[in-house]
Coordinates of C-alpha atoms in Angstrom, one line a residue:
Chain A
X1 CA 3.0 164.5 107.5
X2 CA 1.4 166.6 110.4
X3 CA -2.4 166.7 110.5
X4 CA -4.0 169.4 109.3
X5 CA -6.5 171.2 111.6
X6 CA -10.1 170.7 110.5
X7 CA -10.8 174.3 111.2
X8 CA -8.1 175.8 108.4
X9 CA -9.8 173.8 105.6
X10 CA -13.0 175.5 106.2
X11 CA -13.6 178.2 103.1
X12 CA -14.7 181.5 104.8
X13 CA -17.7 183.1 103.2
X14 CA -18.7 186.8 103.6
X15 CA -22.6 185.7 104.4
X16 CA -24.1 183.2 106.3
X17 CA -26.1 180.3 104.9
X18 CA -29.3 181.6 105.8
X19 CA -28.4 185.2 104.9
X20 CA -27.3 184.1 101.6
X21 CA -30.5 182.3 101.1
X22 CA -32.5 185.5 102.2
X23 CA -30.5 187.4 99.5
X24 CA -31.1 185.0 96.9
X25 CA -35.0 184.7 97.9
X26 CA -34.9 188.2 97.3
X27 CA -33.4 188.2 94.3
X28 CA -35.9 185.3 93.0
X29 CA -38.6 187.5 94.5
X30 CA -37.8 190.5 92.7
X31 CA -36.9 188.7 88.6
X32 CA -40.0 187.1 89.1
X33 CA -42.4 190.1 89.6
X34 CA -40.8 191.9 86.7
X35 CA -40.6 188.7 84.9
X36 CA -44.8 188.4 85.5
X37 CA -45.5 191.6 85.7
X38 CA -44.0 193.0 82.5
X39 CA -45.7 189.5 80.3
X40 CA -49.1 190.0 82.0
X41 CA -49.8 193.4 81.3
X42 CA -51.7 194.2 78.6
X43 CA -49.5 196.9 76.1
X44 CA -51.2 197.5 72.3
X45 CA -48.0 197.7 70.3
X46 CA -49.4 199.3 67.6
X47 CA -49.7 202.1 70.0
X48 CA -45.9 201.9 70.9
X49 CA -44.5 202.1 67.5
X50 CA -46.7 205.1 66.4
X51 CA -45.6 207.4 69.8
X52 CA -42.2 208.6 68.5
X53 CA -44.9 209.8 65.5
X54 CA -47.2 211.2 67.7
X55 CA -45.1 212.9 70.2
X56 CA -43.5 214.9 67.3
X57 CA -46.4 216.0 66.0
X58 CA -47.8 217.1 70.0
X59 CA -44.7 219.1 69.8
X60 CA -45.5 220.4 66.7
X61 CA -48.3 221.9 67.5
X62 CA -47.1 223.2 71.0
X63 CA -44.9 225.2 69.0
X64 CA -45.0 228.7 68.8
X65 CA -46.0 228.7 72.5
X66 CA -49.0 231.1 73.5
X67 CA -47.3 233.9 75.7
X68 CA -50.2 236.0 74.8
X69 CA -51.9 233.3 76.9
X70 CA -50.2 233.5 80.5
X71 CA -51.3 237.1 81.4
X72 CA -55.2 236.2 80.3
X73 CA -55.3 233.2 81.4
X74 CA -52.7 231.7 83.8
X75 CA -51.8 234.0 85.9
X76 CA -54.1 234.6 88.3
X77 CA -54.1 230.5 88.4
X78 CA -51.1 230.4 89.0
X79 CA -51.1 232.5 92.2
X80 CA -54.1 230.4 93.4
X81 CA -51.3 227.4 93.0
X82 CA -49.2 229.0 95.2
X83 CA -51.3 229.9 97.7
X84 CA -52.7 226.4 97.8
X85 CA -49.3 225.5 98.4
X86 CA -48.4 227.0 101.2
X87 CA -51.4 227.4 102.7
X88 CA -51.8 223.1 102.7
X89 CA -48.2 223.4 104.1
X90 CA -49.6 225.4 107.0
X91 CA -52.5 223.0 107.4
X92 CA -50.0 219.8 106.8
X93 CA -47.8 220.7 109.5
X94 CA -50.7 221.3 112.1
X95 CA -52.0 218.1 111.9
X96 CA -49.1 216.1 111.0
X97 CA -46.8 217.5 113.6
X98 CA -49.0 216.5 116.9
X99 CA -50.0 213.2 115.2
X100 CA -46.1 212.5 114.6
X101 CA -45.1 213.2 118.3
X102 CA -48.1 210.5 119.6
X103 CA -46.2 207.8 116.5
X104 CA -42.6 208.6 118.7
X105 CA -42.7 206.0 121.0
X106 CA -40.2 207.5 123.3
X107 CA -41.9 210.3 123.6
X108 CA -45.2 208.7 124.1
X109 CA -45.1 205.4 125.6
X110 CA -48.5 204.1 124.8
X111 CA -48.1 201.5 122.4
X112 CA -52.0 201.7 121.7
X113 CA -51.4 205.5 120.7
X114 CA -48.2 205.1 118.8
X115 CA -50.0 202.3 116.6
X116 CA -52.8 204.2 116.2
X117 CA -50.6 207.1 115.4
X118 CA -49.0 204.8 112.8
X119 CA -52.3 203.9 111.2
X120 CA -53.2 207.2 110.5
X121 CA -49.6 208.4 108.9
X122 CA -50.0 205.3 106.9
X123 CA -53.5 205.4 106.0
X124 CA -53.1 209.3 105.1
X125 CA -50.2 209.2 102.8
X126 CA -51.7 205.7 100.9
X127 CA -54.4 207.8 100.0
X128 CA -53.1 210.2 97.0
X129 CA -53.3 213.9 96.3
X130 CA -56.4 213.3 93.4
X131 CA -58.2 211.4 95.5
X132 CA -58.5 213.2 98.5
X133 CA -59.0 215.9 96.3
X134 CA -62.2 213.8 94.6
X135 CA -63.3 213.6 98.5
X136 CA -63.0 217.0 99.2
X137 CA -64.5 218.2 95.9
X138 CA -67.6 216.3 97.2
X139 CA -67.7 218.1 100.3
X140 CA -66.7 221.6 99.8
X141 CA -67.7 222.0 96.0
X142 CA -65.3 222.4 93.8
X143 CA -62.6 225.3 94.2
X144 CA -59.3 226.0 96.2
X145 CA -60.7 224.9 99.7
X146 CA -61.4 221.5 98.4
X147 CA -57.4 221.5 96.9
X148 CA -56.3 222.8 100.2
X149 CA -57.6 220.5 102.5
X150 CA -56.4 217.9 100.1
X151 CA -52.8 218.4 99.7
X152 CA -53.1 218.9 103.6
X153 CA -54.4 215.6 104.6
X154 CA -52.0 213.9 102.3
X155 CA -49.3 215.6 103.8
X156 CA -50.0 214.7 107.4
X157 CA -48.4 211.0 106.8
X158 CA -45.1 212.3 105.2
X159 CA -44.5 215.3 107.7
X160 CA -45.8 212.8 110.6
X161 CA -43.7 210.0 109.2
X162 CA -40.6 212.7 109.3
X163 CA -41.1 214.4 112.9
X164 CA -41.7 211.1 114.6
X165 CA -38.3 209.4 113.6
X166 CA -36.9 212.9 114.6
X167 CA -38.0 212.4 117.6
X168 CA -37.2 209.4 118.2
X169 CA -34.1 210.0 117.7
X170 CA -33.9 212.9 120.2
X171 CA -30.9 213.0 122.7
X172 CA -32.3 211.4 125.9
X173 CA -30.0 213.6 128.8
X174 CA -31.9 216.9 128.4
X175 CA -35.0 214.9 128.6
X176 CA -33.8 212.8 131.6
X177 CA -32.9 215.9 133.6
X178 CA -36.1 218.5 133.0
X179 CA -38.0 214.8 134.3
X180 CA -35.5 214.9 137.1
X181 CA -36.1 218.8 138.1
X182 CA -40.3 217.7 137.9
X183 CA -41.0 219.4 134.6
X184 CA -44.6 219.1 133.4
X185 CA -45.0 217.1 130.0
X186 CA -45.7 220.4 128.2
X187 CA -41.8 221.7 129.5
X188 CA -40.9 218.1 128.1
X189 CA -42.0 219.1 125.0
X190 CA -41.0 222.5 124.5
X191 CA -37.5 222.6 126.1
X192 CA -37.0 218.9 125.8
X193 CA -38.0 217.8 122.5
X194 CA -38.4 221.1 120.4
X195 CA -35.2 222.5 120.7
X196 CA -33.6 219.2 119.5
X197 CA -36.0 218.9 116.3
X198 CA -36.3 222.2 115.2
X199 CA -34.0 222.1 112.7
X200 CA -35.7 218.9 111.2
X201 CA -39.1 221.0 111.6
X202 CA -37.8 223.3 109.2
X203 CA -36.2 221.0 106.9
X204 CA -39.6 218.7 106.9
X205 CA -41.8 222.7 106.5
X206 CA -39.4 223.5 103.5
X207 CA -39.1 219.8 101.8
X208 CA -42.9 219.5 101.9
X209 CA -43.7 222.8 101.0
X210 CA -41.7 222.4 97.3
X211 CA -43.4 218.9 97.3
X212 CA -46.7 220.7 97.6
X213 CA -45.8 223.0 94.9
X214 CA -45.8 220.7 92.4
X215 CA -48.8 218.1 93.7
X216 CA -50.9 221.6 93.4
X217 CA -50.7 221.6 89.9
X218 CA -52.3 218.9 89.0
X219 CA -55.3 219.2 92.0
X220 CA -57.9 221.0 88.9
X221 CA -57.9 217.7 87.1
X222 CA -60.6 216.8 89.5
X223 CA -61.9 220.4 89.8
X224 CA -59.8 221.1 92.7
X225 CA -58.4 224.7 91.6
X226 CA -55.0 226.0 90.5
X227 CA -53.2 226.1 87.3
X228 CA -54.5 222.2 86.7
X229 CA -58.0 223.7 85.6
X230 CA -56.7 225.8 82.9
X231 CA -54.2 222.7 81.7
X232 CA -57.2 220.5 81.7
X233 CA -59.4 223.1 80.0
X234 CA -56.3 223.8 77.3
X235 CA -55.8 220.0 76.3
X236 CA -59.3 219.2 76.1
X237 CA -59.8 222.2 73.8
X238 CA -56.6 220.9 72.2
X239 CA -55.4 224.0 72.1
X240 CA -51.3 222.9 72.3
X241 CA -50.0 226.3 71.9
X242 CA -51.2 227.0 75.4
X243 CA -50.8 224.2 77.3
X244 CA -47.2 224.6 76.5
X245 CA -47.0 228.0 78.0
X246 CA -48.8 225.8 81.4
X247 CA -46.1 223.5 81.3
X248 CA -43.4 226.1 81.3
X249 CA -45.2 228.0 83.7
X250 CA -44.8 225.0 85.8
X251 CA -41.6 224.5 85.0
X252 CA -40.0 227.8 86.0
X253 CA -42.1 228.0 89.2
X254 CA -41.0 224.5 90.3
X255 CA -37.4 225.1 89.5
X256 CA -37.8 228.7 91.5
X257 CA -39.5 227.3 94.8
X258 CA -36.3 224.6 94.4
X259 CA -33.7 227.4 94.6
X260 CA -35.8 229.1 97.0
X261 CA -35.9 225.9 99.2
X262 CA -32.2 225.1 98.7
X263 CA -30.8 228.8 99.5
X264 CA -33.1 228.9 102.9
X265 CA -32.4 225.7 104.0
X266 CA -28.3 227.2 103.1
X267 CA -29.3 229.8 105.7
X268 CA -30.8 228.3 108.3
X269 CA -30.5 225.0 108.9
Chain B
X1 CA -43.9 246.2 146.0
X2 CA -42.7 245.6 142.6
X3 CA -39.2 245.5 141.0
X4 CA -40.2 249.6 139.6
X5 CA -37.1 249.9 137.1
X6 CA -36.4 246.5 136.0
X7 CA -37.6 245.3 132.5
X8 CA -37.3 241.3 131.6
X9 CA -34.4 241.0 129.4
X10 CA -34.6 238.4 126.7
X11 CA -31.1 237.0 125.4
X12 CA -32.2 235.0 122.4
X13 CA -34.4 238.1 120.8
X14 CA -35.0 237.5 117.1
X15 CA -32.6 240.5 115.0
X16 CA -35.0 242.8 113.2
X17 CA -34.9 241.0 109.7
X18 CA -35.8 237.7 111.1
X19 CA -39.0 239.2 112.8
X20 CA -39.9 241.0 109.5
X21 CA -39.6 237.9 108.1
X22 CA -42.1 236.5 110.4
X23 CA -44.6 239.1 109.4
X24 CA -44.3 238.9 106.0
X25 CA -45.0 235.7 105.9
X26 CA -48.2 235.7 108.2
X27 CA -49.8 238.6 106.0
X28 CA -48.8 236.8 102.8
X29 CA -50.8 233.5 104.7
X30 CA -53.7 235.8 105.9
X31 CA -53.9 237.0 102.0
X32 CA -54.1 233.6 100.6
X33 CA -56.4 232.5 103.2
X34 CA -59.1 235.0 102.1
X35 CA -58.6 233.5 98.6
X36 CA -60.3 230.6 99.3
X37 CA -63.7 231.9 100.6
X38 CA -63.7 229.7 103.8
X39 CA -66.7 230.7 105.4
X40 CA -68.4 229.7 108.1
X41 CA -71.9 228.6 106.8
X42 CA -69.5 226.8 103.6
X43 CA -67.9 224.7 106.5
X44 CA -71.4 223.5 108.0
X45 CA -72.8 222.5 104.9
X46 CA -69.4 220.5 104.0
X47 CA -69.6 218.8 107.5
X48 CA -73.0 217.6 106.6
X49 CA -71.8 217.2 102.9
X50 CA -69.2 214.9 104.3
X51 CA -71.3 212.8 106.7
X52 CA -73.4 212.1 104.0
X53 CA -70.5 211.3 101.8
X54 CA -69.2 208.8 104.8
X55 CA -72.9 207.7 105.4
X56 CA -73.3 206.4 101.7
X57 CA -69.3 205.0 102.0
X58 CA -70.1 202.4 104.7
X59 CA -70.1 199.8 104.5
X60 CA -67.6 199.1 101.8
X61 CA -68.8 196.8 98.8
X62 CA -66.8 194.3 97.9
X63 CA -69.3 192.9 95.2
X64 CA -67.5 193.4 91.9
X65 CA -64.4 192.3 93.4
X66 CA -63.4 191.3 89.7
X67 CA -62.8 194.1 88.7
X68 CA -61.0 195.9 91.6
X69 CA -58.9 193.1 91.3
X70 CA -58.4 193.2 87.9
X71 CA -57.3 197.1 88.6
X72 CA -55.5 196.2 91.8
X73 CA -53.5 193.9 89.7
X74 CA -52.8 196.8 86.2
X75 CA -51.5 199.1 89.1
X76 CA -49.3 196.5 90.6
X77 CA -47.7 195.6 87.4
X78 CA -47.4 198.9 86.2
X79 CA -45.5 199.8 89.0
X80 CA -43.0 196.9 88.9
X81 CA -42.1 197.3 85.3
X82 CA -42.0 201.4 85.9
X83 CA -39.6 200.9 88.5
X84 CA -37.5 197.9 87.1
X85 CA -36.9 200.6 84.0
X86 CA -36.8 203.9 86.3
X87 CA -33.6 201.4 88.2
X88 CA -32.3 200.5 85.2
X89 CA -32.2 204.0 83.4
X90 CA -30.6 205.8 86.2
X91 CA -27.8 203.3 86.6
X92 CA -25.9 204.7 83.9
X93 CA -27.5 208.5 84.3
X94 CA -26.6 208.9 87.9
X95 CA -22.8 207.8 87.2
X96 CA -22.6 210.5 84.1
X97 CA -24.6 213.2 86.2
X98 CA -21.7 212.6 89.2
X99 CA -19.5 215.2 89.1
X100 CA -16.6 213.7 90.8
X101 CA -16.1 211.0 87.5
X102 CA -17.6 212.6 85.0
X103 CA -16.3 216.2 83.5
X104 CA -18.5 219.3 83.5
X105 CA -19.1 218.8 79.3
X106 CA -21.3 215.5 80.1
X107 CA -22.7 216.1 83.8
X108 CA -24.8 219.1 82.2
X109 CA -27.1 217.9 80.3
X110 CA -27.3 214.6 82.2
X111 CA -28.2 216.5 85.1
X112 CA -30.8 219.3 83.5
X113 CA -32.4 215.9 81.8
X114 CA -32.6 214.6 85.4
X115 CA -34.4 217.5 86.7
X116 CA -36.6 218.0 83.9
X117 CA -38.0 214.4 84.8
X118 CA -38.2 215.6 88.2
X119 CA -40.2 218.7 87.8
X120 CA -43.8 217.8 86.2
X121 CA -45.9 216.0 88.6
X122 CA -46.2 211.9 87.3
X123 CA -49.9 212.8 86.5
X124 CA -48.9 216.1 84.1
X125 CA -46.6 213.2 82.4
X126 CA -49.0 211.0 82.3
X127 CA -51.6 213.2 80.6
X128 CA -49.0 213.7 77.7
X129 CA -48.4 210.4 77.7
X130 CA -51.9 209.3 77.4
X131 CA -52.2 211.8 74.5
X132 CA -48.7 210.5 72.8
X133 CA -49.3 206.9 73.1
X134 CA -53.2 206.6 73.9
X135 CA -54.9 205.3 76.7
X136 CA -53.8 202.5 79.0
X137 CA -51.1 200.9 81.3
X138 CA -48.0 201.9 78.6
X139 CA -48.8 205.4 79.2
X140 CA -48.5 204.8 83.0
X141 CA -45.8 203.0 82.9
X142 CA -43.7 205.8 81.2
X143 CA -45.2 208.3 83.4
X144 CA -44.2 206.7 86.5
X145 CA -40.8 205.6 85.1
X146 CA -40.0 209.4 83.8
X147 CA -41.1 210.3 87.7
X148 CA -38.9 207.5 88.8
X149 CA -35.5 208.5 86.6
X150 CA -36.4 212.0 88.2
X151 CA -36.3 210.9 91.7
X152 CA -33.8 207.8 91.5
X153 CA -31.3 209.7 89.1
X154 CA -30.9 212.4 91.5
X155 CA -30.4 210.2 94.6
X156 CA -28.2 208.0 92.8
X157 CA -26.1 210.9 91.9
X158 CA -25.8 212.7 95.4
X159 CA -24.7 208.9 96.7
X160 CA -22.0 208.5 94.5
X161 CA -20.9 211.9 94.4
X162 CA -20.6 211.5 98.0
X163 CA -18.1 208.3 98.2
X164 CA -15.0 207.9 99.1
X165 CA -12.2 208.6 96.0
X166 CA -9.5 206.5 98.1
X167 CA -11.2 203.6 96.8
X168 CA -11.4 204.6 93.6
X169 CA -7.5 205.5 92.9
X170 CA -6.5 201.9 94.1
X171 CA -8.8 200.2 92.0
X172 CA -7.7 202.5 89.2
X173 CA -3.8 202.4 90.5
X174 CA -4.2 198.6 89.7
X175 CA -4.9 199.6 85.9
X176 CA -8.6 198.4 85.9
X177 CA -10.7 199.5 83.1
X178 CA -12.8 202.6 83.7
X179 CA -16.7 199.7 84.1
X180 CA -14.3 197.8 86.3
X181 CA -13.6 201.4 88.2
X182 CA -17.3 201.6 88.5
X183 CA -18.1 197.5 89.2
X184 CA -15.3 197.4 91.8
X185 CA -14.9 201.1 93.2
X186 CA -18.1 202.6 92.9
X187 CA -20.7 200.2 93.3
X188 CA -19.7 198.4 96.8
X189 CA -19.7 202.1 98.1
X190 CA -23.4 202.9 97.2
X191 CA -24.9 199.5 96.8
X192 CA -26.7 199.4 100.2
X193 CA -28.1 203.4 99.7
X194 CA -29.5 202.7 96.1
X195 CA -31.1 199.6 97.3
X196 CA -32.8 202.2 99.8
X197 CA -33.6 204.4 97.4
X198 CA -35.2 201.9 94.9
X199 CA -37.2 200.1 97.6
X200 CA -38.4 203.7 98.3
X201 CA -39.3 204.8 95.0
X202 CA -41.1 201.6 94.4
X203 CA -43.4 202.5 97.0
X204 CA -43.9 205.7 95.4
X205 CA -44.7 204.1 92.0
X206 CA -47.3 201.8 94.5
X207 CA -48.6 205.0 95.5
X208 CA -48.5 207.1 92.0
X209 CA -49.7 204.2 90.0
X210 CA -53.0 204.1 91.8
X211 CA -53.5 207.9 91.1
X212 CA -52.4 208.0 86.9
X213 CA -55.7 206.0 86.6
X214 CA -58.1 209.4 87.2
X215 CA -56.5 210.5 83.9
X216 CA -56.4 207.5 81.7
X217 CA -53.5 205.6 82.1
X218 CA -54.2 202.5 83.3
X219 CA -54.6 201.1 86.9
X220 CA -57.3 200.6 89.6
X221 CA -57.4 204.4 89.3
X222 CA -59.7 204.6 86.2
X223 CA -62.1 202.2 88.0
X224 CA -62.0 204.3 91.2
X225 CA -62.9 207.7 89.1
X226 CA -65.3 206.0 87.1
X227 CA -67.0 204.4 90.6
X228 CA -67.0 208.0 91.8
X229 CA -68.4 209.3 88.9
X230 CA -71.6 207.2 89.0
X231 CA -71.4 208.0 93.1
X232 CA -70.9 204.2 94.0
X233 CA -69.5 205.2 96.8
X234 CA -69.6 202.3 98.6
X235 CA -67.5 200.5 95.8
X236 CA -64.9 203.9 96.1
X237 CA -64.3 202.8 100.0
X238 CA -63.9 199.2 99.2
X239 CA -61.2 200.7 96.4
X240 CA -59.8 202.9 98.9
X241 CA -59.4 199.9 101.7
X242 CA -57.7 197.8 99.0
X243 CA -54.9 200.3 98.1
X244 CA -54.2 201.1 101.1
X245 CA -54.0 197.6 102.3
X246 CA -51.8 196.9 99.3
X247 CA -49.5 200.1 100.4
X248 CA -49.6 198.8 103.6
X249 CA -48.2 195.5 102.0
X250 CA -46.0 197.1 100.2
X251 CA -44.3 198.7 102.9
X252 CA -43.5 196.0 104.8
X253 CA -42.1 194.1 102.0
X254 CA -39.6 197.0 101.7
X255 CA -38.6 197.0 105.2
X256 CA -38.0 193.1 105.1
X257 CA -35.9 193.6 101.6
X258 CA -33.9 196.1 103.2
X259 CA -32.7 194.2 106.6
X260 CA -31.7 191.0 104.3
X261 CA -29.2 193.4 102.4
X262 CA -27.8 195.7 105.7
X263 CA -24.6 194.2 106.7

């Protein structure tokens, strides 16, 4: 009987050991923060058996909606929504963009500047919608400017976050050769760079601008303006009828900007 | 002497629509601007407004570190369990929302119940959830899992409508059931993009879970509004440092989770 060769007994496995044990640390990981999460928080059953009861009668009482309502009292509102939308886009994008090109570390190789870059995309975007908006309600008084500035700051980590892996992942030959012919960093950047991340620039503008869309509805929570004030003021009052004409204000408006979004983006990118 | 009769020609000139465009838009952002009363003497006082605001922040407080824990903790949970169900509910909704397995009949409603969950902001939810089921962490957690069904169920669904079909027929050719179609078919296709997309939407549940609170439902955001409320302010910043620390935290977690499962 010949000898078998050692190596032909071996079983093949997809994974190494230590990747398998990676996955299966994972795994542990993950069943045992639902696992503790889900027994340590603190639900009140009695609550959870009565919402199928209480959500019919909310509905109930939503029902006939309050048309009468929108042209009185959420129109005008609404159009300080929009404009809070798009104007934070605006704002968004001036900030986020220059603070994105510092994170790319190809484009700027500083590591001090990319991680301080870095920070501020993080730090930015960890800080929500509401509660910039509670920090700018305490500076500018209550109103639009305050919501503005909010949704803008927020936004600077996402659109930063977006622009900077664009960048990174710029082609490096058109780069190589403007550097080669002795262009000046600002040719770098605008026919280096820009012409290869425009069409992300307008993806990110667009993306962010439907995003902003809906965070500005809920901004007059915390007195911030836009159509939030009047849903606050309507469920407080608990008048139902008319916070369901809100909510399918909000509705419509959110699934219009998402057509509108989807059909530009069709057209130009 | 100058080049009389020559006029710089410009190849790449916008057509006429484009440039109207461009017009339309900067009178419609001029318009909205002078909605919002942005005056000069209005930005002075909020400068000083804010450097009083930043003055009466530092230095953070870490005092009743008790109770931001306590909230740090309600957020952290709530988020977990909203995601865990957010995963587990658009499992089956993304594969009846894909139109290449499902026909039109059930990808319908599937999909307009997907973008309903998409379209309020998690706070709208959870202010009808607060009302529905009263106040606390349950009404948080179904906030952020209707935001996470939303999100994931529409990612899930553009994944798998995107895979390759070959697959699909050989599994089937070998006269496998239609779960082991989607165990053996489907699932190996999209398993490394939904583990992306999860890891991702659990850091927006991290995110979200800290904001739900300023309504009423449950997490460290309650104690933040309330701090704000009585202007602790120097309580709010030590708030602020530990969420953000906590997203920071959070974020590299994902990046680790997601290099053990890329092949």
């Amino acid at each position: 009987m010949s000898a078998v060769h050692p190596a032909t007994l071996r079983e093949w496995h997809r994974f190494t050991p230590a990747e398998r044990l990676a996955r299966y640390a994972v795994y542990f990981f993950l069943v045992a923060a639902v696992v503790i999460s889900a027994e340590s928080i603190e639900i009140i059953p009695e609550f959870l058996y009565d919402a199928p009861e209480q959500f019919a009668d909310m509905f109930h009482r939503m029902w006939p909606v309050a048309w009468g309502f929108y042209p009185e009292g959420v129109h005008e509102v609404l159009i300080e929504t929009l404009d809070i939308a798009a104007l934070s886009t605006v704002f968004g994008l001036l900030m986020g963009i220059p603070v994105g090109f510092l994170a790319a570390r190809n484009a700027v190789p500083v590591p001090f500047l990319n991680y301080l870059a870095r920070f501020i995309l993080v730090s930015t975007r960890s800080v929500s919608t509401l509660l910039w908006a509670l920090f700018f309600v305490a500076v500018f008084g209550p109103g639009a400017l305050a919501g503005t500035c909010a949704i803008a700051f927020h936004s600077i980590g996402f659109i930063g976050k977006l622009f900077s892996e664009a960048v990174e992942d710029a082609n490096k030959g058109p780069i190589e050769a403007l550097t080669a012919a002795g262009a000046s960093p600002m040719s770098l950047i605008l026919y280096g760079y820009w012409p290869q991340v425009k069409p992300t620039f307008w993806a990110i503008a667009l993306f962010r601008w439907d995003i902003n869309v809906r965070e500005s509805a809920v901004l007059g929570f915390v007195g911030a303006g836009g159509i939030g004030m009047a849903l606050d003021t309507a469920i407080n009052l608990f008048q139902w009828d008319r916070v369901a004409t809100i909510l399918v204000t909000v509705f419509v408006v959110v699934i219009i900007a998402e057509v509108v979004v989807t059909q530009i983006r069709k057209r130009i990118i | 002497m100058t080049l009389a009769g020559f006029t710089a020609i410009r190849p790449f000139r916008a057509p006429w629509h484009v440039r109207v465009g461009w017009l339309a838009l900067f009178i419609y952002l001029a318009y909205a601007t002078s909605h919002l009363e942005l005056t000069w003497p209005r930005f002075l006082q909020g400068i000083g407004n804010g450097a009083t605001f930043i003055g009466r922040m530092l230095p953070p407080n870490f005092e009743r570190w008790e109770l931001l824990l306590k909230g740090m903790a309600e957020s952290l949970e709530m988020a977990i369990v909203a995601s865990f169900l957010g995963i587990v509910l658009s499992l089956p909704l993304s594969v009846l929302a894909a139109r290449n397995l499902m026909p039109a009949v059930v990808t319908w409603p599937v999909r307009m119940l997907i973008m309903l969950c998409r379209s309020f902001h998690p706070v709208i939810v959870a202010i009808i959830f607060v009302k529905a089921v009263g106040f606390g962490a349950l009404a948080g957690i179904a906030a952020l899992t209707v935001a996470s069904v939303g999100f994931l169920g529409k990612l899930f669904t553009e994944a798998i409508e995107e895979i390759s079909l070959k697959q699909i027929e050989a599994v089937r050719a070998t006269g496998a059931s239609f779960m082991n179609t989607i165990v053996f078919g489907v699932i190996p296709q999209v398993m490394f993009r939904f583990i992306g997309f999860s890891a991702y939407e659990t850091d927006a549940n991290l995110r979200n879970s800290t904001m739900v609170g300023i309504v009423g439902a449950g997490g460290i955001g309650g104690t933040l509004f309330a701090a704000f409320q009585r202007f602790d302010y120097d309580f709010v910043f030590a708030i602020l440092l530990a969420i953000i620390a906590l997203i920071m935290v959070g974020e590299v977690l994902q990046i680790q989770i997601k290099r053990v499962f890329k092949q």
